[in-house]
Short mmCIF file of C-alpha atoms in Angstrom, two decimals:
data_model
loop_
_atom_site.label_atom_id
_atom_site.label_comp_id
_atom_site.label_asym_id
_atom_site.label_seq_id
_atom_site.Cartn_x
_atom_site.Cartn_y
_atom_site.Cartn_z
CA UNK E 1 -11.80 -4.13 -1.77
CA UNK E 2 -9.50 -1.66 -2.50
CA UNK E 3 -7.31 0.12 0.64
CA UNK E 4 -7.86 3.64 1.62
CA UNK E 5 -4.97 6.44 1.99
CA UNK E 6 -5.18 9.68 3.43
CA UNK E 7 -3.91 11.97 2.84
CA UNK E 8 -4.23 11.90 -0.92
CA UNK E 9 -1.67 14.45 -1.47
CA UNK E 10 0.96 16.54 0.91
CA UNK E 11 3.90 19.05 0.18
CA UNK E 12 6.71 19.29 2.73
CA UNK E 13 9.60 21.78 2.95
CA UNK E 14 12.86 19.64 3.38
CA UNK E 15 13.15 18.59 6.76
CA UNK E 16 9.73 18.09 8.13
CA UNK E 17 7.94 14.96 8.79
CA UNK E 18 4.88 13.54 7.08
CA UNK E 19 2.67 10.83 8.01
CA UNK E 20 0.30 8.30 5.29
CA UNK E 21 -2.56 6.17 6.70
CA UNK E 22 -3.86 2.90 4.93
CA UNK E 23 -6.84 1.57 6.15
CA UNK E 24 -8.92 -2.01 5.81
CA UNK E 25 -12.57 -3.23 6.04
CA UNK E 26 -11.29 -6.73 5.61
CA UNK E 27 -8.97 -8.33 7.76
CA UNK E 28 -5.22 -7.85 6.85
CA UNK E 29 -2.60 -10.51 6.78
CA UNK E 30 0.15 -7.87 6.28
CA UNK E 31 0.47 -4.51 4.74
CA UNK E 32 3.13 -3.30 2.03
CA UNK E 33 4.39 -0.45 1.03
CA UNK E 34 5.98 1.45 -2.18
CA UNK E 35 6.91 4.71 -3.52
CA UNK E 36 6.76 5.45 -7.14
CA UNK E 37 8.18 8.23 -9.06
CA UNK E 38 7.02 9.67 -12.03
CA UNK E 39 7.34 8.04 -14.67
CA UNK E 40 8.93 4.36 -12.83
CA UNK E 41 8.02 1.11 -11.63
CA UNK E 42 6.99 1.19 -8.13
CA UNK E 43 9.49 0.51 -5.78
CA UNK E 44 9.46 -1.59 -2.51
CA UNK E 45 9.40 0.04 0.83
CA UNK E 46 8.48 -2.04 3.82
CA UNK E 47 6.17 -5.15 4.53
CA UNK E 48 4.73 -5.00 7.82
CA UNK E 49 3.74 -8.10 9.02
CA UNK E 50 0.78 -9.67 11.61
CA UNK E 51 2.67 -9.67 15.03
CA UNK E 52 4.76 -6.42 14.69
CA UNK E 53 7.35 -7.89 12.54
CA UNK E 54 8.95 -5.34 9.99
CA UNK E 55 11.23 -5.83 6.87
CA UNK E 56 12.08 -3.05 5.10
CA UNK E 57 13.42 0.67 4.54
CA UNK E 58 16.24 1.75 7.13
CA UNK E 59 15.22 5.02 6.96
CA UNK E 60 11.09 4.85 7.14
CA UNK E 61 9.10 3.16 9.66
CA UNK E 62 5.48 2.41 9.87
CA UNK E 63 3.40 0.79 12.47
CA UNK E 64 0.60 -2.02 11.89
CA UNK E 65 -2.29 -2.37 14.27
CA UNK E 66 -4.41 -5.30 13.22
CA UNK E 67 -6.94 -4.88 15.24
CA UNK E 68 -8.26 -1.91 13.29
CA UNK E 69 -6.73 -2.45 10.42
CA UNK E 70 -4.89 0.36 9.70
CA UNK E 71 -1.08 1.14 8.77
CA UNK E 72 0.99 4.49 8.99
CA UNK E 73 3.70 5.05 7.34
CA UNK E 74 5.81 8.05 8.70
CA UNK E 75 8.56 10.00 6.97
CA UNK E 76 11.12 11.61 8.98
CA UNK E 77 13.29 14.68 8.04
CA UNK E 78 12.11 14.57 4.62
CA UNK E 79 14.66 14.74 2.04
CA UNK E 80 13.56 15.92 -2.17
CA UNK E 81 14.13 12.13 -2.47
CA UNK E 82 11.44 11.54 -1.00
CA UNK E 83 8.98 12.80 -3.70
CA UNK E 84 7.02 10.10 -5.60
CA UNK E 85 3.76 8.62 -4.73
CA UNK E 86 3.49 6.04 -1.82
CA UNK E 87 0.93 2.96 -2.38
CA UNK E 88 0.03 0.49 -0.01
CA UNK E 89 -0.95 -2.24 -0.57
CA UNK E 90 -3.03 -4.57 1.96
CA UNK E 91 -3.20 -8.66 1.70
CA UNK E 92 -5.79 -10.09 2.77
CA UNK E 93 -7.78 -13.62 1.98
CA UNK E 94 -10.85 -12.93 -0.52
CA UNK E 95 -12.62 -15.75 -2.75
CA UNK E 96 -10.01 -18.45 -1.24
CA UNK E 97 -7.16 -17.02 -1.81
CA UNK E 98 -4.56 -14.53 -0.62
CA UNK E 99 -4.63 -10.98 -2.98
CA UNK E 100 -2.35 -7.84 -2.72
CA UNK E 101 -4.93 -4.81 -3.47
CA UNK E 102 -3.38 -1.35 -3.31
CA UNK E 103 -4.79 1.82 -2.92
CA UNK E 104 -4.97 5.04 -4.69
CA UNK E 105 -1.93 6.67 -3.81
CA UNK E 106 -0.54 9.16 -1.96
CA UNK E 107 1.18 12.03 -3.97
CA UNK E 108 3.91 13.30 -1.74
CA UNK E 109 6.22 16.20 -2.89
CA UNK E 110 9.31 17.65 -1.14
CA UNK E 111 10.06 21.24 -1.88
CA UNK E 112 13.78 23.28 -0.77
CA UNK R 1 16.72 -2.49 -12.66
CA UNK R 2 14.48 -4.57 -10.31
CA UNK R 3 15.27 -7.86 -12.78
CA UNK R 4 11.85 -7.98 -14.23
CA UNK R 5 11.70 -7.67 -17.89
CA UNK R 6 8.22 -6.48 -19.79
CA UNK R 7 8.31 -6.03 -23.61
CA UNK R 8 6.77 -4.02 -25.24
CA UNK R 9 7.07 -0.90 -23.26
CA UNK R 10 5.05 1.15 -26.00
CA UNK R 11 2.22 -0.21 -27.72
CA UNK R 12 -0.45 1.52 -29.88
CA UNK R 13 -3.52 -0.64 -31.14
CA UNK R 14 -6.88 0.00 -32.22
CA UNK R 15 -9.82 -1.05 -30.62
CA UNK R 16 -10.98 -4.37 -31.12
CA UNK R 17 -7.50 -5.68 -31.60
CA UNK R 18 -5.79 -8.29 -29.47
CA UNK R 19 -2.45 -7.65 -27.58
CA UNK R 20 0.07 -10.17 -26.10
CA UNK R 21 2.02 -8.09 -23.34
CA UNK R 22 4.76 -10.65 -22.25
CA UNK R 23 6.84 -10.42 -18.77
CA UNK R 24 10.06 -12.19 -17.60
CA UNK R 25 10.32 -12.49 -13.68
CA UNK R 26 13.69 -11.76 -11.86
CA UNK R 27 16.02 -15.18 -11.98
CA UNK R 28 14.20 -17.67 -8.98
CA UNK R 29 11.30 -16.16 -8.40
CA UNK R 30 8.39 -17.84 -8.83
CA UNK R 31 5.24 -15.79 -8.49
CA UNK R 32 4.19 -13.49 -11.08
CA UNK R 33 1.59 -10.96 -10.75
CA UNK R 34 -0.04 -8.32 -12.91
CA UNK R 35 -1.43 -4.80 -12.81
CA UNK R 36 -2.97 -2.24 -14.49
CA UNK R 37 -2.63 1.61 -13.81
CA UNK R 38 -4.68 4.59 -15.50
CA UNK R 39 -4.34 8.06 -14.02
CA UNK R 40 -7.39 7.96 -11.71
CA UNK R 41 -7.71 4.30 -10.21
CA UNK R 42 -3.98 3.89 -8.93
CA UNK R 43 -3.06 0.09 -9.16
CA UNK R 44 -5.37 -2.81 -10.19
CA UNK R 45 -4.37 -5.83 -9.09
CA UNK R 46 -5.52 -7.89 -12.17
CA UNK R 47 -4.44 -11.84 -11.45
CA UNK R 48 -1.39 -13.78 -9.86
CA UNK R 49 0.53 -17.21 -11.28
CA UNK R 50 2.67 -18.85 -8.69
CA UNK R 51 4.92 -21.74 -10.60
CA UNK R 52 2.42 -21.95 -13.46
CA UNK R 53 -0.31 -22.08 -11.79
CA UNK R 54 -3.18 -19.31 -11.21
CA UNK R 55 -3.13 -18.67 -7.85
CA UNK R 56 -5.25 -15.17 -7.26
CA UNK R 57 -7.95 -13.15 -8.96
CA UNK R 58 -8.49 -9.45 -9.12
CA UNK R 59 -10.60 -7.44 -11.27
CA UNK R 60 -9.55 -8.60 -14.40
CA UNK R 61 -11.85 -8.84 -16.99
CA UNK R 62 -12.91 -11.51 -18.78
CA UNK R 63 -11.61 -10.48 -21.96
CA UNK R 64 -8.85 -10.68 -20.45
CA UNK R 65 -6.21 -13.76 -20.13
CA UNK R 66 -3.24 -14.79 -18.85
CA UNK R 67 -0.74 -17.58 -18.65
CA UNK R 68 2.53 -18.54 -17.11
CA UNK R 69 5.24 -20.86 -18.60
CA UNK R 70 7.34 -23.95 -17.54
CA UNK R 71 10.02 -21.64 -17.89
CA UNK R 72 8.10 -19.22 -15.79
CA UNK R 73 7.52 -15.63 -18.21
CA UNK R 74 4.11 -14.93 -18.12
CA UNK R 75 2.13 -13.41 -21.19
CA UNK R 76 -1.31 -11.10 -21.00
CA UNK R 77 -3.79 -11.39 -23.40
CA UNK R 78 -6.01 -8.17 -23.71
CA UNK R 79 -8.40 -9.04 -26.48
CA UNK R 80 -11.41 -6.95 -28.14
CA UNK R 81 -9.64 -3.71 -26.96
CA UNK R 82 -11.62 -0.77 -26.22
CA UNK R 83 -10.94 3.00 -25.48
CA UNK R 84 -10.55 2.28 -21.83
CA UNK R 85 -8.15 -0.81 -22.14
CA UNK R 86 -5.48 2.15 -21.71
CA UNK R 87 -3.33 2.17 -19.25
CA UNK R 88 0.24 1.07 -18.18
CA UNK R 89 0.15 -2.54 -17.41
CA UNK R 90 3.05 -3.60 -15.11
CA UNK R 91 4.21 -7.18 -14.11
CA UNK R 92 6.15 -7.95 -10.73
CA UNK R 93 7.51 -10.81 -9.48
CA UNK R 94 8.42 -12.44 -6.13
CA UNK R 95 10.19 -15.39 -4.73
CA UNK R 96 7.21 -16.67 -3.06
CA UNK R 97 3.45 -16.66 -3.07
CA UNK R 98 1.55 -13.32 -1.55
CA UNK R 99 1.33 -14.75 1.66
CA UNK R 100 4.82 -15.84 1.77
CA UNK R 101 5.33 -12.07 2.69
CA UNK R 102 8.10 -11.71 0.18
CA UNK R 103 9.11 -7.83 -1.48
CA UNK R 104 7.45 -8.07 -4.79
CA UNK R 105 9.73 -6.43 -7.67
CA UNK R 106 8.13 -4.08 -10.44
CA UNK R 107 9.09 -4.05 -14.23
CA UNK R 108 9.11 -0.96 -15.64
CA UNK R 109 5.78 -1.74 -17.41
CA UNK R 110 4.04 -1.55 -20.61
CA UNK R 111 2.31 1.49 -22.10
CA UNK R 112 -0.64 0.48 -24.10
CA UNK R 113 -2.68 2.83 -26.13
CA UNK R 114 -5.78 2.10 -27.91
CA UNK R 115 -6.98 4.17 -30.38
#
């Protein structure tokens, strides 16, 4: 079952700070994220793992909590790089085996 | 470039026509998965081979097919196309399995239109 994102769509002035959400019904093993731009291949952010172990992105964090699963990702000081649509995806065990299922998307644009 | 080669990146086919879409994973890894993307559904995870062997199922259809190699490519068979088979099909690769919690890399994907 696919993920869901809020917001599904935000516009930020340069500088300011943004949040995404990603929740679960199932339970998660991990959650990953990517941004894509227009017209690319999605790229990898972060994987956020069961435990509170992180590997990813210097510059973006996100937070895990298992319990509920749910996943944030937050963007600080947003730069026009930033544009692109985030996805994350959620693994979790379905049918005996482990799938990545992402969501819809958020679109996330950075304006001057 | 993420390593991951996908040919073609355009095709254009009319329905009821079979396609091959083929993918070469970055050098060592050895999980392959693919998706599909249309405007309004984001990215379907559609199956997963992990050193030739299927490994994970996703809402692929069943007129749909896939394989992976000894050499580990992987091809996509879309077969008895319709309308809706159009979309941008991307394959990514990683070093391990899903639940080895490994980055998966992107391709930059293949743009199929049926007509």
């Amino acid at each position: 079952q696919q993920p869901v994102q809020s917001p599904q769509a935000v516009i930020l002035r340069e500088g300011e700070d943004a949040v995404i959400n990603c929740s679960s019904s199932k339970a998660l093993y991990s959650v990953h994220w990517y941004r894509q731009k227009h017209g690319e291949a999605p790229v990898f952010l972060m994987i956020l793992l069961k435990g509170g172990e992180q590997k990813g992105h210097e510059k973006i964090s996100a937070s895990f909590n298992e319990k509920k699963q749910q996943s944030s990702l937050y963007l600080t000081a947003s730069q026009l790089s930033y544009s692109g649509t985030y996805f994350c995806g959620t693994v979790s065990k379905g049918a005996g085996s482990y799938q990545l299922t992402f969501g819809k998307g958020t679109k996330l644009s950075v304006i001057p | 470039d993420s390593g991951v080669t996908q040919t073609p990146k355009h095709l254009i086919t009319a329905t009821g026509q079979r396609v091959t879409l083929r993918c070469s994973p970055r050098s060592g890894d050895l999980s392959v998965y693919w998706y599909q993307q249309s405007l309004d559904q984001g990215l379907q995870f559609l199956i997963q081979y992990y050193n030739g062997e299927e490994r994970a199922k996703g809402n692929i259809l069943e007129r749909f097919s896939a394989q992976q190699f000894p050499d580990l490519h992987s091809e996509l068979n879309l077969s008895s196309l319709e309308l809706g088979d159009s979309a941008l099909y991307f394959c990514a690769s990683s070093v391990g399995g899903i639940y080895s919690n490994t980055e998966a890399f992107f391709g930059q994907g293949t743009r199929l239109t049926v007509v």
